[in-house]
Tab-separated table of C-alpha atoms and ligand atoms in Angstrom:
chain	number	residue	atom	x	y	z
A	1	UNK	CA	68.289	-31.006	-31.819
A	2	UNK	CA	68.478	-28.159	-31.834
A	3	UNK	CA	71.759	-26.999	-32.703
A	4	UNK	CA	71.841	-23.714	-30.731
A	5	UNK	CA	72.827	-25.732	-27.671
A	6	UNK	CA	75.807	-26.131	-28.534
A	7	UNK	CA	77.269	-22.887	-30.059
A	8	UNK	CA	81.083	-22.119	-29.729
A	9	UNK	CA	84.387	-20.975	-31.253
A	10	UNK	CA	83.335	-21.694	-34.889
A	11	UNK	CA	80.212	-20.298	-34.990
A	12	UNK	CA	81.958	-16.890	-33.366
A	13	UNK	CA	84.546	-17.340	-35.897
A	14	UNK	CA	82.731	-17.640	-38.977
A	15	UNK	CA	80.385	-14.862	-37.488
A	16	UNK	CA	83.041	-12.708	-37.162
A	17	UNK	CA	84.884	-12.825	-40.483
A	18	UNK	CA	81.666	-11.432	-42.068
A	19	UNK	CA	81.382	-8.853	-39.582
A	20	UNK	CA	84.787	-7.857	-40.219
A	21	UNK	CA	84.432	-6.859	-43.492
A	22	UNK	CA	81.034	-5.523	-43.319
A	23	UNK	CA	79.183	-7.586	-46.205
A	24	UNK	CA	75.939	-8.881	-44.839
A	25	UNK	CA	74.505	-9.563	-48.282
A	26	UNK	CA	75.349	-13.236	-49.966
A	27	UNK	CA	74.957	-11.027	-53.801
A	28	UNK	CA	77.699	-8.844	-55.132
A	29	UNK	CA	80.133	-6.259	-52.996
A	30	UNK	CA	82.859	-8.389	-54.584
A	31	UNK	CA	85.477	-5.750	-53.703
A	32	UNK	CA	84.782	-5.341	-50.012
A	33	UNK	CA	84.025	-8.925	-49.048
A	34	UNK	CA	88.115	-10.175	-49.079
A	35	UNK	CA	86.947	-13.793	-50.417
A	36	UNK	CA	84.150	-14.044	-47.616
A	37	UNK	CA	81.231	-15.596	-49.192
A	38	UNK	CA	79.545	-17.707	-46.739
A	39	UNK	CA	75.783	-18.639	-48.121
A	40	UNK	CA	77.734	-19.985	-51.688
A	41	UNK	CA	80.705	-21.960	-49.057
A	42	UNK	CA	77.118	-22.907	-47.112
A	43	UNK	CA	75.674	-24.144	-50.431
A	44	UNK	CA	78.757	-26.070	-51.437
A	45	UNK	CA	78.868	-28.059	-47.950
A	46	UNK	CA	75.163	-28.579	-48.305
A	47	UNK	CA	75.662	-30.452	-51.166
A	48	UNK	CA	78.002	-32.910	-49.767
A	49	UNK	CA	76.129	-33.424	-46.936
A	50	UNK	CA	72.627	-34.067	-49.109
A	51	UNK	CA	74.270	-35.909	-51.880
A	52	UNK	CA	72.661	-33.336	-54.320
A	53	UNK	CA	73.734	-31.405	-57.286
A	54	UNK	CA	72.163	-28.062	-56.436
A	55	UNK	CA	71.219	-26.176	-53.173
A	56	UNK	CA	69.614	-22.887	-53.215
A	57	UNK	CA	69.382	-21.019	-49.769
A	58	UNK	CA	66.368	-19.043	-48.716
A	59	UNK	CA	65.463	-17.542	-45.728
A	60	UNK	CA	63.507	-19.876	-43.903
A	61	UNK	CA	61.827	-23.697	-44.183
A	62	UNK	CA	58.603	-22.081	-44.993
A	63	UNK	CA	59.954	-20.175	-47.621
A	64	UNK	CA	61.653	-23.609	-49.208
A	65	UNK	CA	58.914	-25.510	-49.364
A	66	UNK	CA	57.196	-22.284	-51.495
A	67	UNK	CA	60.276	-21.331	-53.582
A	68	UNK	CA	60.732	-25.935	-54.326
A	69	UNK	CA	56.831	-25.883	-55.342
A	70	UNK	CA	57.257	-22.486	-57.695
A	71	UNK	CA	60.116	-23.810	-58.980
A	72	UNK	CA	58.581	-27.053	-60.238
A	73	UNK	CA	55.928	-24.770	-61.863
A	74	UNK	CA	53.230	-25.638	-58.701
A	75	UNK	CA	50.569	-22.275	-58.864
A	76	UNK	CA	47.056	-21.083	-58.963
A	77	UNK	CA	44.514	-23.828	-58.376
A	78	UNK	CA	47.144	-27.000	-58.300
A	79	UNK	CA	46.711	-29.561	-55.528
A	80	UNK	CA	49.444	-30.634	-53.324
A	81	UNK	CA	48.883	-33.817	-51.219
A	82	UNK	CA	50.175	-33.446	-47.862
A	83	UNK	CA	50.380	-34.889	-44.298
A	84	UNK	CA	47.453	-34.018	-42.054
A	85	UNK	CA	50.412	-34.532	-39.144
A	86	UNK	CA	53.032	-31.761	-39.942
A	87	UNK	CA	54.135	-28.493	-39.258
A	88	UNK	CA	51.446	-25.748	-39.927
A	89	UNK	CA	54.164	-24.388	-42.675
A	90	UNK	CA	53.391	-26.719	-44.950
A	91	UNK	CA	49.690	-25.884	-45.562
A	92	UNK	CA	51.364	-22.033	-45.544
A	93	UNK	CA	53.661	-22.451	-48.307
A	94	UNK	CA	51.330	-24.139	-50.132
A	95	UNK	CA	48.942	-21.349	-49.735
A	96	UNK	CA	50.684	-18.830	-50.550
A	97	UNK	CA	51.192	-19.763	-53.899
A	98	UNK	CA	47.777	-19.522	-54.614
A	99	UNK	CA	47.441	-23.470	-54.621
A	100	UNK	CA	45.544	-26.361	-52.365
A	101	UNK	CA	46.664	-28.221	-49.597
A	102	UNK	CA	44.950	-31.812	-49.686
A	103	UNK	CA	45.037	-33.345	-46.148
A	104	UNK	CA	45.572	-36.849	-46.138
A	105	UNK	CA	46.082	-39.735	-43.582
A	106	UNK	CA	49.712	-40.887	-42.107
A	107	UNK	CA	50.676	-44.393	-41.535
A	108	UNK	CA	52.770	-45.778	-37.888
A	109	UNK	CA	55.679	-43.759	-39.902
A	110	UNK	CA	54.252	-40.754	-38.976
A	111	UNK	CA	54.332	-39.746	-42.485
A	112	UNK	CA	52.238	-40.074	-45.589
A	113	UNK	CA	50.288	-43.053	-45.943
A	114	UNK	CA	50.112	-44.086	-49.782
A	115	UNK	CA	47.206	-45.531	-50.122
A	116	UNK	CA	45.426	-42.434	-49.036
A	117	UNK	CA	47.630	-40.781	-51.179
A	118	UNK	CA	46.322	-42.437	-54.254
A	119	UNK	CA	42.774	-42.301	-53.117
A	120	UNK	CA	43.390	-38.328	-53.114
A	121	UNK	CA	44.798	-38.129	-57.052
A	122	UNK	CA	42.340	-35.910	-59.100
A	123	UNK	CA	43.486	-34.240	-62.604
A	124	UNK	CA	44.169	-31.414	-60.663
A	125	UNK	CA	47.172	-32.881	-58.657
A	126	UNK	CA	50.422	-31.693	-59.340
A	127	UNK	CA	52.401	-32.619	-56.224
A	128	UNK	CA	53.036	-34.900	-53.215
A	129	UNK	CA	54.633	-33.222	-50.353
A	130	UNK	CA	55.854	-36.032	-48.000
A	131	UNK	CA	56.969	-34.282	-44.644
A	132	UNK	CA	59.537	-36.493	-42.693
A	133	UNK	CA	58.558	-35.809	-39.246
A	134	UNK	CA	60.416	-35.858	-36.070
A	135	UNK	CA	63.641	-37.472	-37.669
A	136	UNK	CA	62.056	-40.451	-39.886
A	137	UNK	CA	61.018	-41.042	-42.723
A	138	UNK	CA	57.241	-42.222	-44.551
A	139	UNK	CA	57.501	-45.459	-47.484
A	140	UNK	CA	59.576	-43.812	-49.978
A	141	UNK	CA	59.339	-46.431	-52.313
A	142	UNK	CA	55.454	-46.929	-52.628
A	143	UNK	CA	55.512	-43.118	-52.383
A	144	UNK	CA	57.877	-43.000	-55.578
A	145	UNK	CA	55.948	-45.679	-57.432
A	146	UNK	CA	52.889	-43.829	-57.189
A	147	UNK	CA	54.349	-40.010	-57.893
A	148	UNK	CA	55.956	-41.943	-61.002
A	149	UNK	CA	52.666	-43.767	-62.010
A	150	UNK	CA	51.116	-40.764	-62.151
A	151	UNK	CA	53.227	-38.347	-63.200
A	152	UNK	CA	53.366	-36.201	-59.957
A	153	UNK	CA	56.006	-34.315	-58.661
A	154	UNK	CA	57.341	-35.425	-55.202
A	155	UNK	CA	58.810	-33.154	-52.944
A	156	UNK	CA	60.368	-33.654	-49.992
A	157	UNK	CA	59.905	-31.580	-46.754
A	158	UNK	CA	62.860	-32.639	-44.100
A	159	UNK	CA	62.858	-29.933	-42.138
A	160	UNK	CA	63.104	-32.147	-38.993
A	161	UNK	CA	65.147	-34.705	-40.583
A	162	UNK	CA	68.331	-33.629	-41.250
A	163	UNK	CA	70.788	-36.764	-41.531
A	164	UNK	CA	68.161	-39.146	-41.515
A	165	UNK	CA	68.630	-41.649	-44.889
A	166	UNK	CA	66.722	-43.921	-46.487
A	167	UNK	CA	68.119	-47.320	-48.873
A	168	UNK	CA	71.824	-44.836	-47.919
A	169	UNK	CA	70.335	-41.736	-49.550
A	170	UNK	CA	70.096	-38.531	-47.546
A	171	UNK	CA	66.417	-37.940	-47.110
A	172	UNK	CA	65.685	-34.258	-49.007
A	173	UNK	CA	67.543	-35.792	-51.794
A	174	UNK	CA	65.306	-38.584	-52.869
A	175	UNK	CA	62.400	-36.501	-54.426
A	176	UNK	CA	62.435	-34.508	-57.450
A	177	UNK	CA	62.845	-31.050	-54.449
A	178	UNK	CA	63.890	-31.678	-50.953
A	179	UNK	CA	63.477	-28.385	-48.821
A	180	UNK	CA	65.022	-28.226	-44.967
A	181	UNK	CA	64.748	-25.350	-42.103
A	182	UNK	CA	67.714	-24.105	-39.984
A	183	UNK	CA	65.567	-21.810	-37.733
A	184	UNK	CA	66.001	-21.649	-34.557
A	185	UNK	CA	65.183	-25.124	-33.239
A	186	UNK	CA	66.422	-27.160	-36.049
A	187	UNK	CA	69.178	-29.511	-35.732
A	188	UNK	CA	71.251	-27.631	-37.801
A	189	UNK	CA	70.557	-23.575	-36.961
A	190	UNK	CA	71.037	-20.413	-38.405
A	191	UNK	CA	68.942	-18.351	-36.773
A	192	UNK	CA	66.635	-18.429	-39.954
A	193	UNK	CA	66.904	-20.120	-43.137
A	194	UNK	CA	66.699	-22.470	-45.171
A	195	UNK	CA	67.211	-24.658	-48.402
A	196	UNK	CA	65.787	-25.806	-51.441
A	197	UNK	CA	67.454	-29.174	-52.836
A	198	UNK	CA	67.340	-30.724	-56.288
A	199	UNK	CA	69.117	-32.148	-58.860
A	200	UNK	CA	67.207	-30.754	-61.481
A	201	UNK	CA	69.222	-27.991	-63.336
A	202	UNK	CA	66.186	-26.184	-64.351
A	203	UNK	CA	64.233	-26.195	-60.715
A	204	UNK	CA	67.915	-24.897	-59.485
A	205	UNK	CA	68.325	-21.676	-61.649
A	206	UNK	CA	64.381	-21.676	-60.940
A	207	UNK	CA	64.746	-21.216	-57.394
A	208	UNK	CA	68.105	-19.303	-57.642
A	209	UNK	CA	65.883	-16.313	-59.549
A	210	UNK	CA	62.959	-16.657	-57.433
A	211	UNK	CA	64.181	-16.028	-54.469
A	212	UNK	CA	65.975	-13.488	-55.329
A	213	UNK	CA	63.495	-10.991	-57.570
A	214	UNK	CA	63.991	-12.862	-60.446
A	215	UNK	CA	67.325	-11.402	-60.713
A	216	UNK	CA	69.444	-14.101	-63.423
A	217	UNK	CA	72.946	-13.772	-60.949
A	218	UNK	CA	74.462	-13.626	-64.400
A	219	UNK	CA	77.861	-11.340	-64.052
A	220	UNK	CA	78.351	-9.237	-60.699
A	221	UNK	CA	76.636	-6.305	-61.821
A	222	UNK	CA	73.251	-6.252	-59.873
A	223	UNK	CA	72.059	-2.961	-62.345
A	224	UNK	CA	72.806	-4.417	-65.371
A	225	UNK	CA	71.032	-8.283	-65.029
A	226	UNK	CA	68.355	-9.305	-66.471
A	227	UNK	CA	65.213	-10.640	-65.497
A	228	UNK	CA	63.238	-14.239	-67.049
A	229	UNK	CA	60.461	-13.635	-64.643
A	230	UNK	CA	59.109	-11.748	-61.590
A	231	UNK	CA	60.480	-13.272	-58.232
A	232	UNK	CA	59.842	-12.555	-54.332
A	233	UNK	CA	62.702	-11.732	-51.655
A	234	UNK	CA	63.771	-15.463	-49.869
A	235	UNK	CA	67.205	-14.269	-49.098
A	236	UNK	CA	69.290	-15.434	-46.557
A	237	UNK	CA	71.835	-13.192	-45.252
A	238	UNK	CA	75.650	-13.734	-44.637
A	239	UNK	CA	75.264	-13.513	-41.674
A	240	UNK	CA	72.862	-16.369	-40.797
A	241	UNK	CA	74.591	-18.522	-43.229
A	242	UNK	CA	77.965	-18.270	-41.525
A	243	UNK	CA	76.014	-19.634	-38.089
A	244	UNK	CA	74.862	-22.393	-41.053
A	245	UNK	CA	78.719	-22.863	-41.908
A	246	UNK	CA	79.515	-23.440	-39.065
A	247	UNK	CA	77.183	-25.792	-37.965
A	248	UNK	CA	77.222	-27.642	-40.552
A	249	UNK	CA	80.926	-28.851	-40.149
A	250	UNK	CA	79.269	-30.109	-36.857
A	251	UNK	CA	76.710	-31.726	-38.165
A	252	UNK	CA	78.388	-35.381	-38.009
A	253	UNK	CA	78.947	-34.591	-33.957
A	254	UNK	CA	75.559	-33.845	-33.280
A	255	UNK	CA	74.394	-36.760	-34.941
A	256	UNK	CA	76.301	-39.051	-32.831
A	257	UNK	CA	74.906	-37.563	-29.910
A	258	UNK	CA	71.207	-37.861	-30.827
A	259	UNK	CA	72.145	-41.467	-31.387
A	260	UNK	CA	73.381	-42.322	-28.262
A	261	UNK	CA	70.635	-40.172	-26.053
A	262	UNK	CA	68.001	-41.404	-28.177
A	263	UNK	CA	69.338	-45.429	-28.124
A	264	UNK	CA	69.476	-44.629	-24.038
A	265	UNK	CA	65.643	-43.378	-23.805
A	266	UNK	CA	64.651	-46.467	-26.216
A	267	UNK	CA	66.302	-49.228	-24.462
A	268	UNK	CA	64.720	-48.020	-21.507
A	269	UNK	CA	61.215	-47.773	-22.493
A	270	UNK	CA	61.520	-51.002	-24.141
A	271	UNK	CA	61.527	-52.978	-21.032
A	272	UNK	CA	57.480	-51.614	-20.765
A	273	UNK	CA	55.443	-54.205	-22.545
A	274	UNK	CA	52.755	-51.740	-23.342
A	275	UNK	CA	54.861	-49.124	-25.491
A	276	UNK	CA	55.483	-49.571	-29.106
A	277	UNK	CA	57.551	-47.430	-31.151
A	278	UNK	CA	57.210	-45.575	-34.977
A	279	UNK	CA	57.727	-47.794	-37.498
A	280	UNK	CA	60.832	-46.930	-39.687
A	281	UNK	CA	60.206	-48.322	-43.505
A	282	UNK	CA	62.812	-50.642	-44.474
A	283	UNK	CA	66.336	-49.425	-45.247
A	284	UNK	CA	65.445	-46.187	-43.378
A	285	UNK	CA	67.714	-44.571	-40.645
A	286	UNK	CA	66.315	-42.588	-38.267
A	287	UNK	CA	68.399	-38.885	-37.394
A	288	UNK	CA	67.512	-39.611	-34.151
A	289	UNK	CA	66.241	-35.850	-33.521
A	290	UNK	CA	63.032	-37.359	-31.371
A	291	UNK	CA	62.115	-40.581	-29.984
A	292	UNK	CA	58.127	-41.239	-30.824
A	293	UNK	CA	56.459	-43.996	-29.307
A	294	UNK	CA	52.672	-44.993	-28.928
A	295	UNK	CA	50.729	-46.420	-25.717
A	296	UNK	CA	47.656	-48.350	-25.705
A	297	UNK	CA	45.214	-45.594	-26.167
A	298	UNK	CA	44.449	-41.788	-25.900
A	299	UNK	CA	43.454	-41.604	-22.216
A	300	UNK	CA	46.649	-43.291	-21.431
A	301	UNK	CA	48.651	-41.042	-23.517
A	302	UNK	CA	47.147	-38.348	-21.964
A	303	UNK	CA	47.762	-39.348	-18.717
A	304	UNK	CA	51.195	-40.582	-19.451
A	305	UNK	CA	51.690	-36.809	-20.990
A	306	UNK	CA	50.846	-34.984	-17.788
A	307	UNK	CA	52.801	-37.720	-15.157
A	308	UNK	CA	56.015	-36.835	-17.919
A	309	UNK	CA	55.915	-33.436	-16.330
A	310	UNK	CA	54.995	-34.305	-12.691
A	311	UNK	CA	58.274	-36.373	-13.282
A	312	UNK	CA	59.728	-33.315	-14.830
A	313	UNK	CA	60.317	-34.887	-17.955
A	314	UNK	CA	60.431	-31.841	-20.156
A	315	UNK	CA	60.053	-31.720	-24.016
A	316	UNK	CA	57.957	-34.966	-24.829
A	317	UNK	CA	54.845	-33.677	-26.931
A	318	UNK	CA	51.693	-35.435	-27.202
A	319	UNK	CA	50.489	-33.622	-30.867
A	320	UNK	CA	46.970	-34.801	-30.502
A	321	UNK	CA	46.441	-32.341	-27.865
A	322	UNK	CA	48.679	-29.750	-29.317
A	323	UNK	CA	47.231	-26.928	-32.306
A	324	UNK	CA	50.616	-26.321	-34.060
A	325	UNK	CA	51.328	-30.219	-35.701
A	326	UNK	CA	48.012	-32.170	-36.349
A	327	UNK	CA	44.725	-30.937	-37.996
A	328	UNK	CA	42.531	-31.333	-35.320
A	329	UNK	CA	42.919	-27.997	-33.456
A	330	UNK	CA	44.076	-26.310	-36.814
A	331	UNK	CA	40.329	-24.214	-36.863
A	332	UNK	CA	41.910	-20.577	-38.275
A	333	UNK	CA	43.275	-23.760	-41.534
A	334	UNK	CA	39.750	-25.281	-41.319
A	335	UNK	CA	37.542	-21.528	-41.423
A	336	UNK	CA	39.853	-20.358	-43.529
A	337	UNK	CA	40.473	-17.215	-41.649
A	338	UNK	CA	42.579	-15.443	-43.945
A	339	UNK	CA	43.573	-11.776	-43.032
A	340	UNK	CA	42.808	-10.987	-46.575
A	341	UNK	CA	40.533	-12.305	-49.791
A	342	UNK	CA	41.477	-15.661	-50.939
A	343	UNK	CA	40.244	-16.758	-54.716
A	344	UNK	CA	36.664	-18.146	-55.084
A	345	UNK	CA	38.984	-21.454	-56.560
A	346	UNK	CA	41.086	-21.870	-53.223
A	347	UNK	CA	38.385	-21.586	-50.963
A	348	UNK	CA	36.156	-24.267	-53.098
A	349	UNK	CA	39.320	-26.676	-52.876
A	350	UNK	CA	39.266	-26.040	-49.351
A	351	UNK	CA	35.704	-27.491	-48.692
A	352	UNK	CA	36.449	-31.108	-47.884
A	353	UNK	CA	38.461	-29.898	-44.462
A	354	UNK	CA	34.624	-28.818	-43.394
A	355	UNK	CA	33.926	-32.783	-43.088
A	356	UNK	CA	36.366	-34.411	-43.919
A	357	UNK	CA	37.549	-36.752	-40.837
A	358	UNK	CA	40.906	-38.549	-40.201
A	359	UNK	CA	40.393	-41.606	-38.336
A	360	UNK	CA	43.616	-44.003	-39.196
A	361	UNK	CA	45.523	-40.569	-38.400
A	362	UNK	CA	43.651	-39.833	-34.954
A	363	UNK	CA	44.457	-43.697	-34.221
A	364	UNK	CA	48.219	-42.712	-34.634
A	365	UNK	CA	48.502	-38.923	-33.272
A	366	UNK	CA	46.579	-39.580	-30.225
A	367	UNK	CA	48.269	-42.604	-28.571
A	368	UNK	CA	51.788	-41.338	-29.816
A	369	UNK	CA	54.591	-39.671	-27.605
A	370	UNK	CA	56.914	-37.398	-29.322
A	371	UNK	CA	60.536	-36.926	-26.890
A	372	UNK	CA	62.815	-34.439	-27.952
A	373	UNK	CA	66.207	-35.054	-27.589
A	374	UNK	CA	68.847	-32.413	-26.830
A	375	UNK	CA	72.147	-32.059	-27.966
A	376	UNK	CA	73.723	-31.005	-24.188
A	377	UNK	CA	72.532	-33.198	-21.855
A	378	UNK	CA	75.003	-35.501	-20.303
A	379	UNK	CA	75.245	-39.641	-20.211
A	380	UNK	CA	73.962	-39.486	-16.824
A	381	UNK	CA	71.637	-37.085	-17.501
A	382	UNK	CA	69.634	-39.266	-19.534
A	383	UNK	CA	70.157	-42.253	-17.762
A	384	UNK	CA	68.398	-40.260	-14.899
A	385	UNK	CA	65.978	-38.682	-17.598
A	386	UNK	CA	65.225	-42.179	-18.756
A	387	UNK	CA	64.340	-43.872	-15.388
A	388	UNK	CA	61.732	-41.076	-14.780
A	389	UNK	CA	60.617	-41.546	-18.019
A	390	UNK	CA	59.765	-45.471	-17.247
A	391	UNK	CA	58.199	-44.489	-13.917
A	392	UNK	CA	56.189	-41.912	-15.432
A	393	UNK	CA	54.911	-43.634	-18.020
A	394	UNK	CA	54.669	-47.289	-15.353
A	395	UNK	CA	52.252	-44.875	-13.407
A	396	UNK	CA	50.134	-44.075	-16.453
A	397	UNK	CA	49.243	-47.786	-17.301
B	1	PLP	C1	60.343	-26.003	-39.014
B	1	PLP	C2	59.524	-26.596	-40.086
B	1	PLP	C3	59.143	-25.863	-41.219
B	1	PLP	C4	59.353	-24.402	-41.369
B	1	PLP	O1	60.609	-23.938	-41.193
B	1	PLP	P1	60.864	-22.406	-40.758
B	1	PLP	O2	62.302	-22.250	-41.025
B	1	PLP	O3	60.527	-22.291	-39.303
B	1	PLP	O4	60.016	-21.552	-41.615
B	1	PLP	C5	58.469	-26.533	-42.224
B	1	PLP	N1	58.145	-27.816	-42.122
B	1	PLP	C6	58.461	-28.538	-41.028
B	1	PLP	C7	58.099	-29.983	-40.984
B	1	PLP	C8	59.139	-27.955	-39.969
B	1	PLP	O5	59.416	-28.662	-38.876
């Protein structure tokens, strides 16, 4: 991760075809577009690589995880369970839809710990959104057993987890929705974009109108369709998804060299007593997009966090510090500042974040390292990146 570093021929290629013939839009110009029609080809791959009858494209991760909930019927005043460790587009999407995010506790996965997630069921839940952070995974199975028990959708945001898997399923695939990002740092890139995954015929055609102004895609007429219900614009263009085609077909490669950097940096840091890693759940495989390990406590991690750089180890994030993945520096979430009204209802549902603390979480978050790992670095550059990484963190303890 992320993909980007490693643009060539194909990407140009693919790139070019749809600048040759001029058609940057994925709907209709079937006369000009001589057979080019990269976000359906995009689709079809994505498929295969998720294991999944349908895949709609959209424009960006955010926009997924909005058009998956819509799709599934999520709106006005419905609760979504979430991760209070995730990406601030998750509370977004969930937003914007006129619903409520409800914060809960992770687990040593990183991701959603069920028993807070059943401690959080009221009659007013309608979903679990289980983010798989950093390129793992959270339970699946007690997560399942309890979305089932209940009757709650689960969805699944994998936006960082691209070709991670879980008991040999692609996670994205294992909820009823699985929504991914290909922006810009993504292991998989398109510039922007996105895509919503299901195989639920009904969410599909859902999210195939939806993002699209509720246009039905029925014949190649754009004047003459018709239209079951209102929709937004989540397009993606040609354009971005012939960067996706292309990387896509790559998508194998880049695995195998997360793998090996990340397997490097681990071996190395095991030799340091003191450092623990995530725990993966049982029959889980890790993409390998980030290593994430915990020390002893948060002054160490802190410390450990600043002699990283004085090593210049770059890219290794310590999210309890950081305002962009974990709630506690998330104040414009927690005020509420929204640029305009928000219903009486949201902000109500919204009241808990005023008190409402996250101690098992704040255990996790603040003693854990997350490393990035890149796509173009050499053997020997992380053989050298992993012996400062050991002295680093040696002169931290
Ligand atoms: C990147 C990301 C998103 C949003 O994707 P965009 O394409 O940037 O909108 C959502 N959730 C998670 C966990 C992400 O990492």
């Amino acid at each position: 991760m992320p993909g980007f570093e490693l643009f060539g021929d194909l990407e140009r290629q693919e790139v070019n075809d749809v600048l040759d013939n001029g058609v940057l839009m994925r709907y209709g110009f079937d006369g000009m577009r001589n057979g080019h029609w990269k976000a359906k080809a995009l689709e079809a791959e994505l498929e295969k690589t998720f294991q999944s009858k349908h895949v709609q494209l959209v424009s960006n991760g955010t926009a997924a995880v909005s058009v998956a909930l819509a799709s599934a019927g999520v709106g006005a005043g419905d609760e979504v369970i979430m991760p209070c460790f995730t990406f601030v587009a998750s509370f977004e999407a969930i937003m914007m839809l006129g619903a409520i995010p409800v914060l809960v506790d992770i687990d040593a996965t990183l991701g959603l710990d069920p028993q807070a997630v059943e401690a959080a069921i009221t009659p007013k839940t309608k979903a679990v959104m289980v983010v798989q952070m950093c390129g793992s995974m959270a339970n699946m199975d007690a997560l399942q057993s309890i979305c089932t028990a209940h009757k709650l959708l689960l969805v699944e945001d994998a936006c960082q987890s691209i070709g991670a898997t879980y008991n040999g399923k692609p996670l994205g695939s294992i909820g009823d929705l699985g929504c991914f990002s290909f922006d810009f740092v993504k292991t998989i890139t398109c510039g922007e974009g996105g895509a919503v995954v299901t195989n639920n015929k009904t969410y599909y055609t859902n999210a195939d109108h939806y993002s699209d102004h509720g246009h039905d895609h029925i014949g190649n007429d754009r004047g003459a369709e018709s239209h079951p219900f209102f929709g937004y614009n989540f397009r993606i263009s040609e354009l971005h998804a012939a960067v996706g085609l292309a990387q896509v077909k790559r998508l194998p490669e880049f695995l195998d060299i997360q793998k090996r950097n990340y397997t490097i940096l681990r071996e190395a840091l095991s030799q340091i007593p003191e450092v623990t890693f995530r725990t993966v759940p049982e029959g889980g495989v890790e993409s390998y997009a980030f290593l994430n390990f915990f020390l002893p406590d948060v002054e160490i991690a802190r410390k450990a966090s600043q002699e990283l750089k004085t090593h210049d180890v770059d890219a290794c994030f310590h999210y309890f510090d950081n305002n962009w993945h974990y709630i506690r520096k998330w104040n414009h979430l927690k005020e509420i500042k929204s640029l305009f009204p928000i219903s009486e209802g949201v902000k109500k549902g919204l009241g808990y974040l005023e008190t409402k603390t996250f101690e098992k979480s704040d255990h996790h978050i603040s003693r854990n390292i997350s490393c990035l790992i890149k796509l173009s670095w050499t053997e020997q550059q992380v053989k050298d990146r992993a012996k400062a990484m050991v002295k680093a963190i040696q002169a931290s303890l």
